[in-house]
Amino acid sequence: MAKIPQDLRYTKDHEWIRMEDGVGVVGITDYAQHAMGDVVYVEFPEKGRKVRAGEDFAVVESVKGANDVFSPVSGTVLEVNDTLEESPELLNQDAYANWLVRLEVADPGELDSLLDHAAYAALLEELEAENG
Amino acid sequence: MKRTDMYERHVAAGGRMVDYSGWELPVQYDGTGIKTEHLNVREKAGLFDVSHMGEIMVEGPEAEKWLSTLVTNDIFVMRDGQVQYNIMCNESGGVVDDLLVYRYGPAKFLLVVNAANVDKDREWLTKHLPPRGAAIDDISMKTSETALQGPAAEAILAKVADFDPSTLKFFTFTHGANLGGIPAIVSRTGYTGEDGFEIYVPWKRGAELWDLLIEAGRDFGLIPAGLGARDSLRFEAGLPLYGHEFAEDLGPLEAGFGFFVKVDKPGGFIGQPALKRQKEEGLRRKIVGLRLEDKGVPRSGMDVADPSGNIVGKVTSGGYCPSLDANMALCLVGTPAPEEGDPLSVIVRDKPKKGVVVKRPFYARKRGNR
């Protein structure tokens, strides 16, 4: 069963976001890393890039294939997680401890439209049911 | 979707089932994953369900002579009990399929073909059958195939076989073998670049054989391995995959498998004039190996560019190679092709990523006495 921390917000595309001192910290969920399998490379956006909510702004490459990562909210890329450049496999070990990007969030109100942990858990249950 | 006899075993073992050429097969198993399965095959052993592969029997007094006209390699040099890698070409020198040919005798052969091509192959063979003297029988749905691959494969097989697997040489087979009561054809062949065996049993005994081998392999570190590892292993070992390195419009010389093409073979074969011409006039395209130096993962279909940024070809297969810990690609490029050590880039999402041309295959095991 995939881990779903209570204090995060989620997207239907399996990203998470957490606000930390006014900055949005973004990553992929445990379900996502599990579905992708062994992660071998993360392609990050450039610092300073402006992204819209739902825009693909990073790519997580697993042995199986490339997976787009979509920004949960609009904002500007402040920082990317360099640790994953050297050790992308950390994403498979803990997808919540290993964030991808820190964002200056343009409109914190956008967070309200994201899924809370209960809604995300319900989504995963649906997916499980579909896939048997 | 079609299921193999081992389907329940895969689900029970946490197999992540996907559609592969109409077959429901595990791409990987939860708890291991492609990388672990891949490395385990290189270091110990892995068990693959490859029952989706097609098997076609060819029999009749004209079998040998006729078969020779359909494949690129010289089957007249085969001895009984030998297996030979072969390519079946169309008239323009493209590839209908690549296959293994098992020789029982001059009047009996077994062809093992790709799952995606079984119907096409059967039609192709039927279309070219002689009026008499040779007949084919598609036994794909009567035959379960299991691949036991890795350095521990011989020791594992020895525990269940009624013969000594160490006597079976590379690219030979034995039929009428008995594995724990199951009648089997066993060949020392594989698609991983490691030592190993491919085992054919009656369809309904597939799961029984699976259980038998998993149990026998327990002390040797044998684990089930999925299609993901099968692909990464074959790619790393330089083995071609139909639809990638071979296609109806991409021939064996261009793909770099001229060793298996005997253009001067007596009696000729379909595609021979076209391939001979290619050889004499020089190839217009060829596949080269590439190691990416920049970070990124090349994938099949991506453009390949020279250092000035001109598009010179496409990636046929690409990806991360677990045993090399490197991102590699096979690139189909126009000639004159870049040589070993030359720079060559792959365009990954609009950005050129630098790489260097390297020797194929990317990985070769240290061979023992076979």
XYZ file of C-alpha atoms in Angstrom:
502
model
C 0.000 0.000 0.000
C 1.410 3.378 -0.989
C 2.250 5.866 1.769
C 0.138 9.053 1.887
C 1.285 11.576 4.529
C -1.494 13.668 6.049
C 0.197 17.066 5.858
C 0.620 17.246 2.074
C -1.562 18.271 -0.838
C -1.733 16.048 -3.908
C -2.504 16.159 -7.639
C -4.308 13.567 -9.719
C -0.986 13.111 -11.530
C 0.707 11.927 -8.325
C 2.702 14.970 -7.301
C 2.724 16.333 -3.753
C 3.305 19.840 -2.400
C 4.036 21.139 1.079
C 4.279 24.784 2.121
C 7.430 25.539 4.080
C 7.973 29.132 5.219
C 5.923 30.398 2.313
C 7.783 28.239 -0.241
C 6.151 25.330 -2.072
C 8.160 22.096 -1.848
C 7.171 19.683 -4.652
C 7.818 16.004 -5.225
C 6.277 12.830 -6.597
C 4.248 10.448 -4.477
C 5.157 7.023 -3.201
C 2.565 5.581 -5.586
C 4.299 7.367 -8.484
C 7.790 6.106 -7.662
C 6.421 2.611 -7.233
C 4.606 2.728 -10.563
C 7.692 4.074 -12.367
C 10.070 1.523 -10.911
C 13.830 2.050 -10.641
C 14.542 5.760 -11.127
C 17.773 6.430 -13.029
C 17.653 10.144 -13.838
C 15.746 13.294 -12.997
C 15.611 16.175 -15.467
C 14.996 19.401 -13.567
C 13.647 22.746 -14.780
C 15.999 25.712 -14.803
C 16.018 27.952 -11.777
C 13.931 31.034 -12.384
C 11.572 29.277 -14.786
C 7.970 30.343 -14.427
C 5.481 27.490 -14.529
C 1.718 27.300 -14.630
C -0.319 24.857 -12.567
C -0.503 21.562 -14.492
C 2.490 22.371 -16.705
C 5.076 19.613 -17.116
C 8.313 20.966 -15.705
C 10.434 17.961 -14.796
C 10.963 14.413 -16.046
C 11.675 11.365 -13.930
C 13.327 8.649 -15.988
C 13.076 5.078 -14.775
C 14.566 1.977 -16.368
C 11.136 1.488 -17.935
C 10.624 4.937 -19.410
C 10.273 8.698 -19.059
C 7.605 10.170 -16.786
C 6.536 13.819 -16.898
C 6.119 15.694 -13.629
C 3.462 18.416 -13.555
C 3.601 21.447 -11.324
C 0.804 21.352 -8.734
C 0.557 25.149 -8.693
C 1.766 28.190 -10.628
C 5.002 29.787 -9.554
C 8.701 30.266 -10.104
C 11.394 27.619 -9.656
C 13.655 28.665 -6.786
C 15.732 25.566 -6.269
C 16.080 21.979 -7.495
C 17.215 19.000 -5.440
C 20.810 18.431 -6.573
C 21.084 15.326 -4.402
C 18.872 13.529 -6.917
C 21.283 14.411 -9.734
C 23.846 12.101 -8.195
C 21.515 9.624 -6.518
C 18.193 9.476 -8.360
C 17.468 6.081 -6.764
C 16.727 7.915 -3.486
C 13.299 8.645 -4.967
C 12.508 4.937 -4.769
C 13.616 4.797 -1.156
C 11.556 7.746 0.078
C 9.554 9.844 -2.331
C 8.480 12.309 0.378
C 11.888 12.968 1.944
C 13.365 13.593 -1.510
C 11.647 16.611 -2.984
C 12.281 17.684 -6.579
C 11.724 21.417 -6.726
C 11.129 24.420 -4.437
C 8.683 26.911 -5.908
C 7.814 30.489 -5.166
C 4.056 29.993 -5.221
C 2.237 32.671 -7.245
C -1.182 32.160 -5.700
C -1.391 30.161 -2.458
C -5.142 29.957 -3.083
C -4.395 27.362 -5.805
C -3.470 24.884 -3.087
C -7.096 24.667 -2.029
C -8.011 23.105 -5.361
C -5.576 20.224 -4.786
C -6.454 16.889 -3.195
C -6.004 16.366 0.515
C -4.697 13.032 1.751
C -8.176 11.502 2.052
C -9.119 12.479 -1.488
C -5.789 11.195 -2.802
C -6.210 7.928 -0.890
C -9.645 7.556 -2.508
C -8.094 8.154 -5.940
C -5.485 5.455 -5.335
C -8.179 3.033 -4.208
C -10.048 3.680 -7.437
C -6.887 3.041 -9.452
C -6.199 -0.150 -7.535
C -9.722 -1.348 -8.245
C -9.365 -0.583 -11.964
C -6.054 -2.370 -12.251
C -7.271 -5.317 -10.206
C -5.536 -10.765 -23.768
C -3.847 -14.160 -23.785
C -2.445 -15.623 -20.596
C 0.307 -18.183 -20.213
C 0.047 -21.227 -17.972
C 2.236 -19.372 -15.433
C -0.123 -16.371 -15.156
C -1.257 -17.167 -11.605
C 2.360 -17.615 -10.537
C 3.254 -14.120 -11.751
C 0.319 -12.502 -9.978
C 1.124 -14.374 -6.746
C 4.763 -13.252 -6.976
C 3.752 -9.581 -7.344
C 4.191 -9.420 -11.102
C 3.119 -6.126 -12.630
C 1.148 -7.368 -15.594
C 1.222 -5.517 -18.897
C 0.031 -6.100 -22.463
C 2.914 -7.348 -24.588
C 1.913 -8.257 -28.152
C -1.492 -9.338 -26.876
C -0.084 -11.315 -23.942
C -0.587 -10.465 -20.291
C 2.923 -10.778 -18.877
C 4.896 -9.307 -15.970
C 7.123 -6.333 -16.834
C 8.680 -6.654 -13.371
C 7.922 -8.061 -9.945
C 7.135 -5.933 -6.899
C 9.850 -6.266 -4.355
C 12.602 -6.640 -6.932
C 12.098 -4.447 -10.012
C 13.936 -4.317 -13.322
C 17.352 -3.286 -12.014
C 17.505 -5.948 -9.299
C 16.173 -8.621 -11.655
C 18.698 -7.602 -14.288
C 21.678 -7.718 -11.935
C 20.477 -10.963 -10.393
C 20.561 -12.619 -13.832
C 24.132 -11.394 -14.346
C 25.274 -12.540 -10.906
C 23.063 -15.535 -10.040
C 20.005 -16.519 -12.052
C 16.608 -15.394 -13.245
C 13.546 -17.246 -14.496
C 11.570 -15.798 -17.395
C 8.188 -16.885 -18.707
C 8.605 -16.565 -22.466
C 5.629 -18.713 -23.421
C 4.466 -15.910 -25.707
C 7.248 -16.842 -28.137
C 6.086 -18.728 -31.217
C 7.132 -22.280 -32.098
C 6.700 -23.679 -35.589
C 7.665 -27.202 -36.632
C 8.954 -27.824 -40.149
C 8.897 -31.413 -41.342
C 9.301 -33.378 -44.544
C 11.996 -34.777 -46.813
C 12.492 -31.340 -48.402
C 12.523 -29.494 -45.048
C 16.229 -28.656 -44.998
C 16.484 -27.551 -48.597
C 13.321 -25.491 -48.409
C 14.123 -23.841 -45.084
C 17.495 -22.813 -46.416
C 15.772 -20.666 -49.062
C 13.997 -18.671 -46.346
C 16.807 -17.842 -43.940
C 20.091 -15.951 -44.198
C 22.382 -18.332 -42.312
C 23.792 -21.596 -43.696
C 21.675 -24.345 -42.192
C 23.478 -27.049 -44.205
C 26.412 -26.808 -41.802
C 24.170 -27.646 -38.836
C 24.500 -30.968 -37.090
C 21.535 -32.756 -35.531
C 20.904 -31.304 -32.088
C 22.301 -27.918 -33.009
C 20.597 -24.546 -32.709
C 21.374 -21.714 -35.107
C 20.496 -18.038 -34.982
C 18.811 -16.964 -38.188
C 17.156 -14.095 -39.969
C 14.218 -14.423 -42.333
C 14.258 -11.666 -44.947
C 11.803 -10.244 -47.439
C 12.668 -9.679 -51.125
C 14.079 -6.186 -50.493
C 16.445 -7.458 -47.810
C 14.355 -6.205 -44.884
C 13.554 -8.536 -42.032
C 10.378 -10.605 -41.693
C 11.585 -11.949 -38.346
C 14.643 -13.204 -36.535
C 14.496 -16.707 -35.120
C 16.241 -19.713 -33.705
C 16.380 -22.855 -35.853
C 16.591 -26.194 -34.010
C 17.739 -29.097 -36.149
C 16.405 -32.538 -35.203
C 17.551 -33.961 -38.519
C 17.454 -33.037 -42.206
C 13.713 -33.653 -42.268
C 12.724 -31.984 -39.006
C 13.319 -28.492 -37.629
C 11.816 -26.343 -34.908
C 11.620 -22.588 -35.473
C 11.317 -20.284 -32.470
C 9.992 -16.892 -33.519
C 8.911 -13.606 -31.975
C 5.469 -13.434 -30.338
C 4.476 -10.333 -32.282
C 5.312 -12.068 -35.572
C 3.880 -15.576 -35.173
C 0.899 -15.030 -37.460
C 2.931 -13.110 -40.027
C 5.644 -15.778 -40.016
C 3.186 -18.630 -40.379
C 1.583 -16.879 -43.359
C 4.990 -16.115 -44.863
C 6.104 -19.722 -44.522
C 2.805 -21.053 -45.844
C 2.985 -18.748 -48.861
C 6.425 -20.096 -49.750
C 5.822 -23.791 -49.051
C 6.852 -26.123 -51.848
C 4.081 -28.164 -53.532
C 5.284 -31.231 -51.681
C 8.023 -32.415 -49.334
C 7.679 -29.929 -46.473
C 4.907 -28.968 -44.078
C 4.674 -26.580 -41.159
C 2.804 -26.852 -37.887
C 2.351 -23.872 -35.579
C 2.626 -25.348 -32.086
C 2.897 -21.981 -30.297
C -0.236 -22.501 -28.223
C 0.774 -26.052 -27.334
C 4.190 -25.008 -26.041
C 5.189 -23.235 -22.834
C 8.647 -21.716 -22.887
C 10.722 -20.833 -19.854
C 14.155 -19.229 -19.898
C 16.482 -20.052 -17.031
C 19.347 -17.579 -17.333
C 22.450 -16.684 -15.376
C 25.699 -18.219 -14.124
C 23.805 -20.480 -11.687
C 21.470 -21.828 -14.391
C 23.465 -25.009 -14.988
C 23.564 -25.964 -11.301
C 19.843 -25.284 -10.915
C 18.903 -27.309 -13.981
C 21.120 -30.161 -12.813
C 18.895 -30.579 -9.755
C 15.794 -31.396 -11.807
C 17.059 -32.792 -15.123
C 17.472 -36.450 -16.065
C 20.626 -35.522 -17.983
C 23.814 -33.692 -17.093
C 23.329 -30.101 -18.300
C 27.094 -29.514 -18.271
C 27.296 -31.798 -21.323
C 24.967 -29.533 -23.285
C 27.130 -27.131 -25.285
C 26.246 -23.541 -26.163
C 23.680 -23.484 -28.988
C 22.808 -27.166 -28.824
C 19.629 -28.814 -27.553
C 18.248 -32.063 -26.341
C 14.704 -33.264 -26.910
C 13.103 -36.054 -24.977
C 14.555 -34.673 -21.753
C 12.695 -35.192 -18.509
C 12.564 -32.477 -15.845
C 10.900 -33.780 -12.701
C 8.502 -35.880 -14.769
C 7.819 -33.179 -17.359
C 8.856 -33.975 -20.955
C 10.996 -31.137 -22.267
C 13.143 -29.761 -25.042
C 16.128 -27.988 -23.498
C 18.570 -25.770 -25.363
C 21.597 -23.919 -24.085
C 20.510 -20.583 -25.490
C 19.127 -17.294 -24.271
C 18.471 -13.629 -24.776
C 20.397 -12.130 -21.872
C 24.098 -12.383 -22.700
C 24.563 -14.889 -19.867
C 24.848 -18.629 -19.802
C 21.463 -20.285 -19.592
C 18.802 -22.553 -20.968
C 15.533 -22.247 -22.804
C 13.064 -24.974 -21.927
C 10.011 -26.013 -23.925
C 7.295 -28.125 -22.334
C 3.657 -28.931 -23.133
C 1.507 -25.822 -22.610
C -0.350 -27.181 -19.578
C 2.839 -28.152 -17.756
C 4.247 -24.605 -17.785
C 3.269 -23.680 -14.232
C 4.451 -27.060 -12.924
C 7.884 -26.503 -14.486
C 7.933 -22.954 -13.120
C 7.336 -24.245 -9.575
C 9.921 -26.966 -10.014
C 12.636 -24.530 -11.131
C 11.812 -21.857 -8.534
C 12.092 -24.550 -5.843
C 15.333 -25.960 -7.289
C 16.786 -22.455 -7.555
C 16.017 -21.407 -4.000
C 19.545 -22.063 -2.719
C 21.105 -20.451 -5.790
C 19.404 -17.084 -5.529
C 17.065 -17.668 -8.459
C 14.290 -15.081 -8.779
C 11.553 -14.563 -11.358
C 12.420 -11.822 -13.848
C 10.065 -9.850 -16.067
C 10.003 -8.432 -19.557
C 11.699 -5.228 -18.387
C 14.852 -7.065 -17.358
C 14.620 -9.252 -20.463
C 14.797 -6.112 -22.580
C 17.558 -4.361 -20.600
C 19.646 -7.563 -20.564
C 19.326 -8.179 -24.285
C 20.007 -4.518 -25.078
C 23.147 -4.406 -22.944
C 24.366 -7.665 -24.507
C 23.896 -6.284 -28.014
C 21.090 -8.651 -29.027
C 18.620 -7.251 -31.548
C 14.901 -6.791 -30.930
C 12.499 -7.044 -33.830
C 10.775 -3.712 -34.447
C 13.860 -1.890 -33.192
C 17.078 -3.165 -34.790
C 15.183 -5.188 -37.393
C 12.120 -4.257 -39.431
C 10.590 -4.918 -42.830
C 12.625 -1.913 -44.043
C 15.724 -2.380 -41.865
C 17.956 -5.276 -42.820
C 20.514 -7.465 -41.056
C 23.600 -5.904 -42.668
C 22.565 -2.390 -41.682
C 21.780 -3.643 -38.179
C 25.292 -5.093 -37.920
C 24.425 -8.796 -38.001
C 26.181 -9.662 -41.254
C 27.834 -12.586 -39.475
C 24.540 -14.442 -39.756
C 24.052 -13.583 -43.425
C 25.755 -15.882 -45.907
C 25.231 -13.895 -49.092
C 26.992 -16.513 -51.228
C 25.055 -19.439 -49.798
C 24.347 -22.066 -52.481
C 20.692 -22.360 -53.428
C 20.035 -18.744 -52.470
C 17.426 -17.330 -50.153
C 14.722 -14.692 -50.236
C 16.403 -11.297 -49.990
C 19.799 -12.610 -51.078
C 20.119 -10.490 -54.258
C 19.150 -7.330 -52.346
C 21.582 -8.040 -49.522
C 24.363 -8.949 -51.913
C 23.846 -5.663 -53.715
C 23.913 -3.793 -50.394
C 27.184 -5.471 -49.567
C 28.758 -4.701 -52.932
C 27.549 -1.112 -53.179
C 28.168 -0.342 -49.529
C 25.594 0.287 -46.827
C 23.711 3.569 -46.823
C 22.859 3.256 -43.136
C 24.231 1.353 -40.186
C 23.660 0.949 -36.474
C 26.346 2.217 -34.108
C 26.579 2.006 -30.326
C 26.598 5.163 -28.247
C 27.325 5.966 -24.624
C 25.746 9.168 -23.384
C 28.253 11.372 -21.584
C 25.763 14.080 -20.639
C 23.063 13.168 -18.163
C 19.854 11.876 -19.671
C 18.325 8.713 -21.013
C 18.173 8.012 -24.761
C 15.021 6.230 -25.884
C 13.932 4.471 -29.025
C 12.795 6.918 -31.720
C 14.818 9.930 -30.564
C 16.824 11.855 -33.164
C 20.597 11.510 -33.340
C 22.755 14.516 -34.298
C 26.364 15.131 -35.303
C 28.450 17.723 -33.398
C 27.246 20.483 -35.752
C 23.660 19.689 -34.856
C 22.657 18.004 -38.122
C 20.194 15.159 -37.643
C 21.973 12.032 -38.890
C 19.730 9.248 -37.621
C 17.492 7.776 -34.957
C 17.817 5.713 -31.798
C 16.575 2.137 -32.373
C 16.938 1.055 -28.728
C 18.088 3.102 -25.788
C 18.065 3.163 -22.052
C 19.856 2.696 -18.807
C 22.161 -0.330 -18.587
C 22.248 -1.586 -14.993
C 25.450 -3.634 -15.334
C 27.339 -0.686 -16.816
C 25.585 2.010 -14.794
C 25.461 4.033 -18.006
C 22.900 5.315 -20.452
C 23.396 3.713 -23.849
C 21.808 3.745 -27.268
C 21.866 1.931 -30.565
C 21.640 4.524 -33.321
C 20.736 3.976 -36.959
C 22.764 6.588 -38.834
C 23.610 7.404 -42.431
C 26.996 6.437 -43.826
C 29.819 7.275 -43.616
C 28.957 6.502 -39.997
C 30.912 7.941 -37.078
C 33.647 5.657 -35.756
C 34.423 4.468 -32.259
C 35.419 7.456 -30.138
C 33.647 9.998 -32.349
C 31.189 12.399 -30.765
C 27.488 11.855 -31.478
C 24.492 13.407 -29.723
C 20.970 12.292 -28.933
C 18.208 14.898 -28.964
C 16.379 14.391 -25.685
C 13.298 16.599 -25.444
C 14.699 19.196 -27.877
C 18.087 19.323 -26.178
C 21.181 17.684 -27.667
C 22.877 15.429 -25.113
C 26.484 14.607 -25.901
C 27.632 11.071 -26.296
C 30.439 9.053 -27.826
C 30.392 6.150 -30.267
C 31.393 2.900 -28.570
C 31.897 -0.720 -29.516
C 28.980 -3.166 -29.621
C 28.006 -5.164 -27.670
C 28.108 -2.972 -24.578
C 28.422 -5.974 -22.290
C 30.089 -9.338 -22.822
C 30.392 -11.962 -20.134
C 33.663 -13.708 -19.607
C 33.158 -16.940 -21.455
C 34.129 -20.230 -19.895
C 34.624 -23.416 -21.840
C 31.424 -23.161 -23.887
